[in-house]
GROMACS .gro file of C-alpha atoms in nm:
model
  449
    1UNK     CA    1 -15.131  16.798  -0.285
    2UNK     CA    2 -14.862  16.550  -0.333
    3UNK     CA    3 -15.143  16.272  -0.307
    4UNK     CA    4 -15.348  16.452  -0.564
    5UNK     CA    5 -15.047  16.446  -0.822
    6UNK     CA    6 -15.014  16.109  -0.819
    7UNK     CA    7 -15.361  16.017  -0.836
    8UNK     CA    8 -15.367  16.219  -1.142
    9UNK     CA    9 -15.035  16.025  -1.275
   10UNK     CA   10 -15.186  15.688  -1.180
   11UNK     CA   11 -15.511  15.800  -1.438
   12UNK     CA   12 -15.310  15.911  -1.723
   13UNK     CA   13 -15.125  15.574  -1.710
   14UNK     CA   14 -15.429  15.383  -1.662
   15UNK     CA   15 -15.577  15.578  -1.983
   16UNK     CA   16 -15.271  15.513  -2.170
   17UNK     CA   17 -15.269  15.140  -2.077
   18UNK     CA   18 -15.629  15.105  -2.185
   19UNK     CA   19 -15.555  15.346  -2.521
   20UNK     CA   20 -15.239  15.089  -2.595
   21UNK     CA   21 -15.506  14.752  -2.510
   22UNK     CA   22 -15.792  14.875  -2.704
   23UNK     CA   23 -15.595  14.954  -3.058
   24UNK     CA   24 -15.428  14.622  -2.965
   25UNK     CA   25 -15.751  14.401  -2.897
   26UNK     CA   26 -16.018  14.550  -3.063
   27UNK     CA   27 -15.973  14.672  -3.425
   28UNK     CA   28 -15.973  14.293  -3.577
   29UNK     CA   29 -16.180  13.996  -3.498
   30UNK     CA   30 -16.119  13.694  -3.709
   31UNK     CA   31 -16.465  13.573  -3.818
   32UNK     CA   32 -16.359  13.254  -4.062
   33UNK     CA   33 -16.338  12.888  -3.920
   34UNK     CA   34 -16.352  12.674  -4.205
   35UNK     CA   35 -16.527  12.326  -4.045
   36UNK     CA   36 -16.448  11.946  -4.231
   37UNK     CA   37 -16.759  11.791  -4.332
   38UNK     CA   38 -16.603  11.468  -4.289
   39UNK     CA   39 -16.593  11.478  -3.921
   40UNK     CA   40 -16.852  11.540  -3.673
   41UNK     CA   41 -16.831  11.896  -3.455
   42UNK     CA   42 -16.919  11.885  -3.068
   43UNK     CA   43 -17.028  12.158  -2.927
   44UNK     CA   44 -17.096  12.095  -2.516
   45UNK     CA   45 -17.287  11.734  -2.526
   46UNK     CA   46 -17.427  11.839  -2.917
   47UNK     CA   47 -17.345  11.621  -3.172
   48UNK     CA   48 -17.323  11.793  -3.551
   49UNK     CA   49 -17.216  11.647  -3.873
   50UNK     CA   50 -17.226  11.876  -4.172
   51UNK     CA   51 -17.207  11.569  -4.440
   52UNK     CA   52 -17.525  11.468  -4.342
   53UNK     CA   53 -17.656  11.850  -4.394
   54UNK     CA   54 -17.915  11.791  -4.658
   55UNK     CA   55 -18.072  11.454  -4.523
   56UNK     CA   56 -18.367  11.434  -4.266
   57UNK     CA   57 -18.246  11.135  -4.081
   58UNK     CA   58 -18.020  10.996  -3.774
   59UNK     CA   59 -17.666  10.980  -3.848
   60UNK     CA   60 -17.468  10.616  -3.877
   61UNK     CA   61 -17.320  10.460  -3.584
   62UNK     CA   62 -16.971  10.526  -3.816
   63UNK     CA   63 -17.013  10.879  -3.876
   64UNK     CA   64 -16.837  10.916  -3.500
   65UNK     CA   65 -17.151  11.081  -3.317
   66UNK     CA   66 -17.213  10.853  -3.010
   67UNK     CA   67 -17.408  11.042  -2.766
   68UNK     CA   68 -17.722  10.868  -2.773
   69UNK     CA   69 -18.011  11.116  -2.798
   70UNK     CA   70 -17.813  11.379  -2.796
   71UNK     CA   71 -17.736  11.345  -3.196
   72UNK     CA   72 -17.828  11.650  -3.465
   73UNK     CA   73 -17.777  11.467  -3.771
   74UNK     CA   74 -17.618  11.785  -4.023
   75UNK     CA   75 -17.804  12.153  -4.053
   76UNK     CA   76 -17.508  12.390  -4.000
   77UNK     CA   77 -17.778  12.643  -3.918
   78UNK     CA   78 -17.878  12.457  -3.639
   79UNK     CA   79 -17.452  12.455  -3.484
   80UNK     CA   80 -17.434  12.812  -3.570
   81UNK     CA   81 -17.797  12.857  -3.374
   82UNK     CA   82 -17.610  12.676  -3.061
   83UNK     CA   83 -17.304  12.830  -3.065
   84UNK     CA   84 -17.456  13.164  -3.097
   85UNK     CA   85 -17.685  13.126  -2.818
   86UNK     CA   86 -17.383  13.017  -2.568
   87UNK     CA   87 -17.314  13.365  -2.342
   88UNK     CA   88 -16.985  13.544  -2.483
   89UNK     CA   89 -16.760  13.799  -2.282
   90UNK     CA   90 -16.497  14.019  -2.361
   91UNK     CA   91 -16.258  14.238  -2.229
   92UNK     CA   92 -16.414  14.579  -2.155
   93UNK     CA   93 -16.361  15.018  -2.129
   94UNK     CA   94 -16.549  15.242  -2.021
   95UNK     CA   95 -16.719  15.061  -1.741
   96UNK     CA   96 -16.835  15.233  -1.353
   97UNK     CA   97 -16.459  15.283  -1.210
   98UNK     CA   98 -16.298  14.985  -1.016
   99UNK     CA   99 -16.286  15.035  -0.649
  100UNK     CA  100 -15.930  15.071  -0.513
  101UNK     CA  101 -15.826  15.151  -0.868
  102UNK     CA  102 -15.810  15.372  -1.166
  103UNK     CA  103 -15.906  15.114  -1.409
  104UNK     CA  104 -16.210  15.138  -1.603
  105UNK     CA  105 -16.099  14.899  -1.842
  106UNK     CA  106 -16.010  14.512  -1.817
  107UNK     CA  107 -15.825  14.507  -2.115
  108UNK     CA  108 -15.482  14.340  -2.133
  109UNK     CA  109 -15.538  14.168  -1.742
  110UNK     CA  110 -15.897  13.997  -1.682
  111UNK     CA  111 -15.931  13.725  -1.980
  112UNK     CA  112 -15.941  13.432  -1.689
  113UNK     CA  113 -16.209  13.646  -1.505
  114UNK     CA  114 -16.413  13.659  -1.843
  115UNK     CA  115 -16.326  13.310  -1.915
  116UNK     CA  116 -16.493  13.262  -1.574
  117UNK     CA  117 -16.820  13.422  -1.619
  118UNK     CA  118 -16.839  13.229  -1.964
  119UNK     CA  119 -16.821  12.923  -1.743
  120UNK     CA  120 -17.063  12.985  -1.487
  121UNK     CA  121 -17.279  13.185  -1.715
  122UNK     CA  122 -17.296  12.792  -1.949
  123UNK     CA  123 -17.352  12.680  -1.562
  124UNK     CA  124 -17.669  12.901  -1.523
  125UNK     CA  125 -17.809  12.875  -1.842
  126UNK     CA  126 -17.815  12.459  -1.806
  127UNK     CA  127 -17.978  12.505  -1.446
  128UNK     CA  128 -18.282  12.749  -1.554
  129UNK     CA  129 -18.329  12.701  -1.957
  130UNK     CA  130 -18.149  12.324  -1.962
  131UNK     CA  131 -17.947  12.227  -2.323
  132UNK     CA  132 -18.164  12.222  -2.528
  133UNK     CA  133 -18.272  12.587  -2.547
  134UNK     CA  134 -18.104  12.770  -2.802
  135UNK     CA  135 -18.180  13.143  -2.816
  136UNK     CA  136 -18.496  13.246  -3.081
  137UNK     CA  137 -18.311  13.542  -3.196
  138UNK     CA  138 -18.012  13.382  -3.256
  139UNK     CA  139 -18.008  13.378  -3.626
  140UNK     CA  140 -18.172  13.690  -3.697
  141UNK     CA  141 -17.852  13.873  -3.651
  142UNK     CA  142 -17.730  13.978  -4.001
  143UNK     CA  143 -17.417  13.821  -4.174
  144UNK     CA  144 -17.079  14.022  -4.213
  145UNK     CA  145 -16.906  13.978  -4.539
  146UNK     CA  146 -16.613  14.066  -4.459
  147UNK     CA  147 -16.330  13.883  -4.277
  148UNK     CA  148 -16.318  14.049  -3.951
  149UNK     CA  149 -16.560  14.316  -3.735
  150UNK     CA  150 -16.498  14.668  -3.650
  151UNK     CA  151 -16.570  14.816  -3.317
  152UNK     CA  152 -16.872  14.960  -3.463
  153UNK     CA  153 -17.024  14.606  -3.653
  154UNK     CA  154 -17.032  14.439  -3.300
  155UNK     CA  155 -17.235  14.756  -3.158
  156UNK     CA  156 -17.459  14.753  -3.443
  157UNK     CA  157 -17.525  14.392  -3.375
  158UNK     CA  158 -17.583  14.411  -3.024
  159UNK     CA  159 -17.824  14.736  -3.041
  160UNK     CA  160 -18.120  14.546  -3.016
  161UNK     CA  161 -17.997  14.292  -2.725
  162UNK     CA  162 -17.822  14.584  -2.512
  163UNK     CA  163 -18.173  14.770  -2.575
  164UNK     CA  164 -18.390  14.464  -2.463
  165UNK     CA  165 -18.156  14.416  -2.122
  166UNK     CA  166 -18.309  14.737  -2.053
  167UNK     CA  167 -18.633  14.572  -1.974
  168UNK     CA  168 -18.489  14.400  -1.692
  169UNK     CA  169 -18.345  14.681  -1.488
  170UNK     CA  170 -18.646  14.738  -1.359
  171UNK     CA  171 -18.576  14.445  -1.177
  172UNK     CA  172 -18.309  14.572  -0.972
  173UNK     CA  173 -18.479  14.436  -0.579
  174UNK     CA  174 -18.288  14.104  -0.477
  175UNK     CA  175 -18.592  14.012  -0.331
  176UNK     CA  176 -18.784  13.979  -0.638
  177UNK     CA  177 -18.752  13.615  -0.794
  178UNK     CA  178 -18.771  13.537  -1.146
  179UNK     CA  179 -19.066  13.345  -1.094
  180UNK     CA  180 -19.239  13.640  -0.943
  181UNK     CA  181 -19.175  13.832  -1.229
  182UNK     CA  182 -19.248  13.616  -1.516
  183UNK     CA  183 -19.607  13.547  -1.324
  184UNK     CA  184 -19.640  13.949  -1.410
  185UNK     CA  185 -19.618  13.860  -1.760
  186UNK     CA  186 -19.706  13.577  -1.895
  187UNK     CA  187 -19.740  13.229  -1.845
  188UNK     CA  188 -19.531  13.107  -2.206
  189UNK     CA  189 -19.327  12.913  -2.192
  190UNK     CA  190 -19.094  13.101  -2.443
  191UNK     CA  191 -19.156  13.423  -2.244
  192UNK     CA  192 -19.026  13.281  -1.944
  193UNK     CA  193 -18.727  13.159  -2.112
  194UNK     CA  194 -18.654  13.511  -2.255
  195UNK     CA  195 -18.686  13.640  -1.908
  196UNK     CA  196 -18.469  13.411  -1.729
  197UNK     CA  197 -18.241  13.401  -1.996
  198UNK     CA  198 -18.215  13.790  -1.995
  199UNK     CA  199 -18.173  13.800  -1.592
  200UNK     CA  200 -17.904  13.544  -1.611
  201UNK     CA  201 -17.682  13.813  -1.873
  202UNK     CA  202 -17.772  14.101  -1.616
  203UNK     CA  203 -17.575  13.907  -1.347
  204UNK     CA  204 -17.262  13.950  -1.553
  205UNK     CA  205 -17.305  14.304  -1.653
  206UNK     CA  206 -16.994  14.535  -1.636
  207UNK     CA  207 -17.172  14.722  -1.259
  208UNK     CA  208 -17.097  14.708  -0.945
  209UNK     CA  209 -17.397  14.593  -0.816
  210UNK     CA  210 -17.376  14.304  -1.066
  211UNK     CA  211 -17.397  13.939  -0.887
  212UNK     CA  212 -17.117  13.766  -1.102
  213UNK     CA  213 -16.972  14.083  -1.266
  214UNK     CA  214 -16.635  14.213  -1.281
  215UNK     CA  215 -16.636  14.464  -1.022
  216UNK     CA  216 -16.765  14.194  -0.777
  217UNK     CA  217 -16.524  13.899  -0.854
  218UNK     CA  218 -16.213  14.146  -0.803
  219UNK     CA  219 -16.369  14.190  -0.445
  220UNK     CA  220 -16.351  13.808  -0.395
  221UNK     CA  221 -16.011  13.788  -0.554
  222UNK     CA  222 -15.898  14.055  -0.313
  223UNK     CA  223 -15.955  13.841  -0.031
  224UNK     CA  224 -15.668  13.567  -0.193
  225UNK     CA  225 -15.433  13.855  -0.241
  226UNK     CA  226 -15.538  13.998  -0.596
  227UNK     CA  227 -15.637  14.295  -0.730
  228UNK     CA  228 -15.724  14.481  -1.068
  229UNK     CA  229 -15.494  14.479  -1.287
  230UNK     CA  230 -15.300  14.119  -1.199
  231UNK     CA  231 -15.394  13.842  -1.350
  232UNK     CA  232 -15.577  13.550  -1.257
  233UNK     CA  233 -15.495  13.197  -1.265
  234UNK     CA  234 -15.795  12.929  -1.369
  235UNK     CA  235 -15.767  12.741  -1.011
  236UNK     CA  236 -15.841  13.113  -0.842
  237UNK     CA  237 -16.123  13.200  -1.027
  238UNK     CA  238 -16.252  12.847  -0.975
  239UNK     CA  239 -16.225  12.976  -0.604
  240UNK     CA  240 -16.406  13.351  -0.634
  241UNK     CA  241 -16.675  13.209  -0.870
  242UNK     CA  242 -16.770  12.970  -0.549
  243UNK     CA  243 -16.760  13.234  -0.334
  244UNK     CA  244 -16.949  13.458  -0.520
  245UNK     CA  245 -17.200  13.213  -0.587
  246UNK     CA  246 -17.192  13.150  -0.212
  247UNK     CA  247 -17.247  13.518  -0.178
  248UNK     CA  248 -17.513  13.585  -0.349
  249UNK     CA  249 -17.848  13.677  -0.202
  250UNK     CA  250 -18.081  13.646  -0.532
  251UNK     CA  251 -18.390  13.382  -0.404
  252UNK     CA  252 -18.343  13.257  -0.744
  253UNK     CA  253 -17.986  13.143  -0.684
  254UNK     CA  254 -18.030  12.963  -0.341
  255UNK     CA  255 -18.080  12.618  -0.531
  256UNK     CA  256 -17.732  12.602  -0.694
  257UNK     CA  257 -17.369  12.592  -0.551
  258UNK     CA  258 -17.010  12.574  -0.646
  259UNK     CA  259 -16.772  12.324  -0.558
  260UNK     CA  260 -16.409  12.359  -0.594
  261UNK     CA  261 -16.154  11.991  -0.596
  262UNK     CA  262 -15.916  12.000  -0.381
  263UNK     CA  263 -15.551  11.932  -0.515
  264UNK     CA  264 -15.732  11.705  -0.799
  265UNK     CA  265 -15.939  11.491  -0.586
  266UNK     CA  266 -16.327  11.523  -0.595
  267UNK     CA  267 -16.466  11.426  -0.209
  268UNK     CA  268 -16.792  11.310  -0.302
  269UNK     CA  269 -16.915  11.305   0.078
  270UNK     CA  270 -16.812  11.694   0.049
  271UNK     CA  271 -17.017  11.768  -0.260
  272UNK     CA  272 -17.360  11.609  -0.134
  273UNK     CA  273 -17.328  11.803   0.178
  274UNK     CA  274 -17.322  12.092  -0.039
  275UNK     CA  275 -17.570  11.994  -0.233
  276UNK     CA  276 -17.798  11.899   0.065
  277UNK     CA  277 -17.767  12.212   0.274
  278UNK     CA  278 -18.043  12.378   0.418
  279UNK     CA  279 -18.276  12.469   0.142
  280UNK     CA  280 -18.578  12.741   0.124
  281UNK     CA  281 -18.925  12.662   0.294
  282UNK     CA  282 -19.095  12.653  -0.030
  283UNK     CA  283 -18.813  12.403  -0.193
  284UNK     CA  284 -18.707  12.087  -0.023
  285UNK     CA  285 -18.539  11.952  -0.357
  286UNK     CA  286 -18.099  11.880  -0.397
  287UNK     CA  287 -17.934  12.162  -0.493
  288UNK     CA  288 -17.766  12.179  -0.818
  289UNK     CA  289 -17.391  12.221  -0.795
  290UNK     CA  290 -17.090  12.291  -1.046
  291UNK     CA  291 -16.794  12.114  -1.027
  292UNK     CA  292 -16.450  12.289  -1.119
  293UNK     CA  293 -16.190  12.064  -1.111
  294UNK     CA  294 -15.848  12.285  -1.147
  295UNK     CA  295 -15.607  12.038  -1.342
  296UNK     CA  296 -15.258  12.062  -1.549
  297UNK     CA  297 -15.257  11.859  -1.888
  298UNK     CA  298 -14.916  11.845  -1.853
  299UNK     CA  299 -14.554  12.045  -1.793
  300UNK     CA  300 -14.434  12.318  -1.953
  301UNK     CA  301 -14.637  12.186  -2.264
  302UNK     CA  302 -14.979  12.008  -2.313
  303UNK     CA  303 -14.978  11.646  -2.277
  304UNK     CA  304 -15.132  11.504  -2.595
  305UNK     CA  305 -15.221  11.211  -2.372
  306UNK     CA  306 -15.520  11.392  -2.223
  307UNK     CA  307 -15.658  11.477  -2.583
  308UNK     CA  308 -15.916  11.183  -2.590
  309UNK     CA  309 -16.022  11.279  -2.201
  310UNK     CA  310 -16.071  11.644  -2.281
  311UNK     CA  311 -16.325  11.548  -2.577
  312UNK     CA  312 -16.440  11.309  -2.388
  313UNK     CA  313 -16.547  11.597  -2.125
  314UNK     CA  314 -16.666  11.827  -2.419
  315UNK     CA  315 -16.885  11.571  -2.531
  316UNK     CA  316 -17.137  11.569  -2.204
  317UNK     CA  317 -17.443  11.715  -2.197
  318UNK     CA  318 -17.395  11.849  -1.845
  319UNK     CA  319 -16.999  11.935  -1.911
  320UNK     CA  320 -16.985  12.404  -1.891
  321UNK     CA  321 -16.617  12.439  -2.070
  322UNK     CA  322 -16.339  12.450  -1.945
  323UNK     CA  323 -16.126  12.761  -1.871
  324UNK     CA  324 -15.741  12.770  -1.902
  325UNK     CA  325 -15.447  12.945  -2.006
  326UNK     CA  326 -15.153  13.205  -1.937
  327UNK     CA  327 -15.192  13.538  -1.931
  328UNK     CA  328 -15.317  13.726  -2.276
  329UNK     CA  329 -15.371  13.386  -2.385
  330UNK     CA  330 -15.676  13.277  -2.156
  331UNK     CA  331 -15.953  13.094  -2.322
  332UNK     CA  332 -16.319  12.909  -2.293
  333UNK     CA  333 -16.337  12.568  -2.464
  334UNK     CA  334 -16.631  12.427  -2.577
  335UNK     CA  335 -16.653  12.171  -2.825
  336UNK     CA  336 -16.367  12.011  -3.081
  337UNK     CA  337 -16.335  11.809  -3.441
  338UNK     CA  338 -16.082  11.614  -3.482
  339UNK     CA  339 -15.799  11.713  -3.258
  340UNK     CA  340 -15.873  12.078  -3.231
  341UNK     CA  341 -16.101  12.261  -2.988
  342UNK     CA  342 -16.322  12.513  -3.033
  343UNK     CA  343 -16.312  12.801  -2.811
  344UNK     CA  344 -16.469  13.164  -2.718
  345UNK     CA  345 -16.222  13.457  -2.747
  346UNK     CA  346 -16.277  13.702  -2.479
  347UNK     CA  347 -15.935  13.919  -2.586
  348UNK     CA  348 -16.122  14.206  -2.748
  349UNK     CA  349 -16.258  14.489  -2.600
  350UNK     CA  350 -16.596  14.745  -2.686
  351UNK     CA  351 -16.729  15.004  -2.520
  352UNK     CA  352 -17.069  15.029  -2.328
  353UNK     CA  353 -17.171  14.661  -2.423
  354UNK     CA  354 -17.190  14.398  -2.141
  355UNK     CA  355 -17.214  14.084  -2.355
  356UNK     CA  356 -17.136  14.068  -2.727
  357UNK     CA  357 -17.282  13.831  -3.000
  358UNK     CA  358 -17.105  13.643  -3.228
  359UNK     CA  359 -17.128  13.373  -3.510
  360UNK     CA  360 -16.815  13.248  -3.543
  361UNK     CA  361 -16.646  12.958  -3.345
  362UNK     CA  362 -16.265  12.959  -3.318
  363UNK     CA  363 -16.039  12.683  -3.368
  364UNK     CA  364 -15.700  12.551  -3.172
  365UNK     CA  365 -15.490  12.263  -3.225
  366UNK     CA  366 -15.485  12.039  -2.889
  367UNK     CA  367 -15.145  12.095  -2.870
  368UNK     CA  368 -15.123  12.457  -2.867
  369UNK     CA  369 -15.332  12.502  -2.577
  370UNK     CA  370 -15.177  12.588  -2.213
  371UNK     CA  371 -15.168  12.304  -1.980
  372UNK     CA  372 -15.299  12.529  -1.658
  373UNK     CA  373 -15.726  12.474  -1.702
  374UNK     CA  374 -16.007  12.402  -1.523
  375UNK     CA  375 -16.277  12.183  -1.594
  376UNK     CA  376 -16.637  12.246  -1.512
  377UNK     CA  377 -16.928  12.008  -1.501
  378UNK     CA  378 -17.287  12.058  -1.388
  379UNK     CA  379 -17.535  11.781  -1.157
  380UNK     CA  380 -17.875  11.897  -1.133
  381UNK     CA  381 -17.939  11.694  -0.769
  382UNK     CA  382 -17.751  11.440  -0.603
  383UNK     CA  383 -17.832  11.190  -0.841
  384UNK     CA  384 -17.711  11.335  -1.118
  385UNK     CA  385 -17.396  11.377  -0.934
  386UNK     CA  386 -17.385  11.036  -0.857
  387UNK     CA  387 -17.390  10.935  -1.212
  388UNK     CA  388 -17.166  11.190  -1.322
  389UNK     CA  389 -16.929  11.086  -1.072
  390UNK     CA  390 -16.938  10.690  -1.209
  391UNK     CA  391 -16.912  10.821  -1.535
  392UNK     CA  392 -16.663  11.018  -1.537
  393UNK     CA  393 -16.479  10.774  -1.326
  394UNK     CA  394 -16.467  10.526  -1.615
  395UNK     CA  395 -16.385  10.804  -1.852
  396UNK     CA  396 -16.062  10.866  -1.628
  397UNK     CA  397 -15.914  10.524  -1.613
  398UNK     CA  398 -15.981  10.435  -1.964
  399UNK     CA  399 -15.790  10.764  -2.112
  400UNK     CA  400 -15.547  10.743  -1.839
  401UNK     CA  401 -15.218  10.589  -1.979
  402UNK     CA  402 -15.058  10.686  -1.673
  403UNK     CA  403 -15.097  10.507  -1.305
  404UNK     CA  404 -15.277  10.794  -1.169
  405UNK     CA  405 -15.587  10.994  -1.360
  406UNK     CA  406 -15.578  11.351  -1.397
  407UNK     CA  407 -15.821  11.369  -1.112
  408UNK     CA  408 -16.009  11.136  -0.917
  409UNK     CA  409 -16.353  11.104  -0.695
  410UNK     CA  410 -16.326  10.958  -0.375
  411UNK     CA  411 -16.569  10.835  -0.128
  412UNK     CA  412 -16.570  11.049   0.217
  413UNK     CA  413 -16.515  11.374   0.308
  414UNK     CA  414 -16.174  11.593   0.227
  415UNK     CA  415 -16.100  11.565   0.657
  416UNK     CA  416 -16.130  11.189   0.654
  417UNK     CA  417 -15.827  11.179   0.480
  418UNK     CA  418 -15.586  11.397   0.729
  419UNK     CA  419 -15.700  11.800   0.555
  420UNK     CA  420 -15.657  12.028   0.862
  421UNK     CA  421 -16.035  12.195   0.901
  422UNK     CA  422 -16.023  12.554   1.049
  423UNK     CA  423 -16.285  12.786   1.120
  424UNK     CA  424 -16.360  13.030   0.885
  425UNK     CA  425 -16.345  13.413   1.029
  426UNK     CA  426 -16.692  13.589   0.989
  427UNK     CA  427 -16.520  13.906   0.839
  428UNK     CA  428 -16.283  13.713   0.575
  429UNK     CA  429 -16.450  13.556   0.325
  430UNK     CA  430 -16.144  13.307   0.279
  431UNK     CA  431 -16.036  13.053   0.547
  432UNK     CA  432 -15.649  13.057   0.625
  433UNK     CA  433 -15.647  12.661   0.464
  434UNK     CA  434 -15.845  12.825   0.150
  435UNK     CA  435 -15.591  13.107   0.125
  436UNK     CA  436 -15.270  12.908   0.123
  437UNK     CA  437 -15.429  12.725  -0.158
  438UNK     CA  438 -15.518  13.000  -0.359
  439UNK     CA  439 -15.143  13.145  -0.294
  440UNK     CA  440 -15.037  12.814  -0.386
  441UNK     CA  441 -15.268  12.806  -0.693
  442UNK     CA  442 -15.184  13.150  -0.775
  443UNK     CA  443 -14.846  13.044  -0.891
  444UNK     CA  444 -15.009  12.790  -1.104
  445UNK     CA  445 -14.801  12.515  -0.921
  446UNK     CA  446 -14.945  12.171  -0.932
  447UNK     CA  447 -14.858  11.825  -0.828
  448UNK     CA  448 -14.805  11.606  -1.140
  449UNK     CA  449 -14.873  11.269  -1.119
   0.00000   0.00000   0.00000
């Protein structure tokens, strides 16, 4: 009886908790960003310069765009078509109830965890649609005029998209790849984009039986000593979106890994091994792997040193974001102009919607952004990895100011240079090595160099 009463206390807080988060996080969204048009905008590798909006040709070597290839001379349609089609996720209610908890909300505690799936969902989307695909409905969603979006505008807008996710829960079976099912369909191209594109969003759905959703990442997490409700550092989810990737069983999803640096230091020996483990009969290719590099850009306050590096970053092709902040201020950075980044929000919270749309970018000076982050890049094989690697190298030592880079690639494996290995224990998902490090990283504690 006793246990009864306060399971029934433990629910009233958790519904005043999430009554208190939701009128704090969800009645407002600013919608305005007001762009320069003197200055290009960078949006993940995608080069845009609004000046140039009106005239059908490549942009001048001055006007600061200097990805070769990868330039979109003007068309603010064309950004807003982008940004739109990049995967956005928010706090959540009203969502299957968390095992081990009360909580059928996020709101107020998971913002790194959403920040997370924004990362690897940028990560999935560049391994099965690539960067150039921008979604087809993208611009079809209607305008708001006014400055923010209630509760009820973001359901409106999402209607349709929630209603077309439907489609794919037929497609519960692990077993069944996406390949498989598109053959059912249809053999266009722009069909099989829709499908993949909607089976990468029903990964991250607010269920339990969702690969990459909430409800699974808190299991990882409680294997480095979290749980719902605490919040999580970038440098841990860096470790439970590995080990969910790991995890998974989807046939789709056997091609692709995770790899997480170790205390700044990329092992490149360490990544190719991942990236040429055993593969599927029917595929003998590299796997693709994401790097998340968890970093500090500074002390207690940014570094404005690492500004140039961090565009630098942003303005890859193959870069996914990068995650950082403290708690209640957690964020996903994608792109920049000038010295401010753009970034993806996920502090608001609806009910019954797994993903929300949006058309507006959000803008933060450099130098109010937390130092904590992690950085996330994507290699397709080992070659790609390869050149990454170089190129990133050079990026390093020409923004460093400092005798030692932010983070470094090395030649070798992490044991060749004196890590203790120990053997992971079937039933624990986390090594003893892996869970000192995500107590360690828990605390946000880094080494400075």
């Amino acid at each position: 009886m006793e246990a009864t009463g306060t399971d029934e206390v433990d629910k009233l807080k958790t519904k005043f908790i999430s009554a208190w988060n939701n009128m704090k996080y969800s009645w407002v969204l600013k919608t305005k960003t007001y762009f320069s048009r003197n200055s290009p905008v960078l949006l993940l590798g995608k080069c845009y310069h609004f000046k140039y909006e009106d005239e059908d040709k490549t942009l001048p070597a001055e006007s600061g765009c200097t990805i070769e290839d990868h330039v979109i001379a003007g068309n603010v349609e064309e950004f807003r078509k982008d940004f739109i089609s990049r995967i956005w996720l928010t706090y959540r209610e009203e969502f299957p109830q968390i095992e081990g908890s009360a909580l059928t909300t996020d709101c107020g505690w998971g913002c790194t965890l959403r920040t997370g799936q924004m990362l690897l969902a940028q990560g999935l989307i560049l391994h099965f649609l690539g960067r150039a695909w921008t979604w087809p409905d993208a611009l079809n969603i209607e305008n708001s005029d006014s400055e923010s979006w209630t509760s009820h505008t973001v359901k409106k807008f999402t209607a349709s998209f929630e209603a077309s996710l439907s489609g794919e829960r037929e497609f519960k079976t692990p077993t069944i790849s996406l390949k498989e099912t598109i053959g059912k369909y249809s053999d266009d191209h722009e069909m099989r984009n829709e499908v993949y594109h909607r089976k990468i969003i029903s990964w991250f759905g607010d269920s339990p039986l969702a690969l990459f959703g909430l409800h699974q990442l808190i299991e990882y997490g409680k294997k480095s000593g979290k749980k719902a409700g605490d919040w999580y550092g970038p440098a841990v989810v860096a470790h439970i979106l590995r080990k969910a990737v790991e995890e998974a069983r989807h046939p789709d999803l056997q091609g692709i890994t995770i790899y997480v640096a170790q205390d700044c230091t990329v092992y490149n020996s360490d990544v190719i091994d991942k990236q040429s483990a055993s593969m599927t009969s029917d595929n003998a290719d590299d796997k693709a792997v994401i790097i998340l590099v968890p970093v500090r850009l500074g002390g207690e306050r940014t570094n404005t040193d690492y500004l140039e590096f961090v565009k630098g970053i942003l303005s890859l092709e193959y870069c996914v974001g990068i995650i950082g902040g403290k708690p209640k201020q957690s964020y996903y950075f994608a792109g920049f102009q000038d010295d401010s980044l753009i970034y993806m929000d996920p502090h608001y919270c609806q009910s019954f919607v797994d993903v929300s749309i949006k058309d507006f970018p959000l803008e933060m000076s450099f130098r109010k952004m937390d130092p904590s982050c992690t950085i996330g890049f994507y290699c397709r094989n080992v070659q790609d990895f390869k050149r990454a690697s170089e190129e990133i190298t050079k990026m390093l030592k020409f923004s460093s100011k400092e005798k030692y880079p932010l983070f470094t690639f090395v030649n070798g494996h992490s044991r060749d240079y004196d890590f203790t290995s120990t053997t992971t224990n079937e039933e624990d998902l986390f090594s003893e090595d892996e869970k000192k490090q995500l107590k360690r990283f828990s605390t946000e504690e880094f080494v400075l160099l």
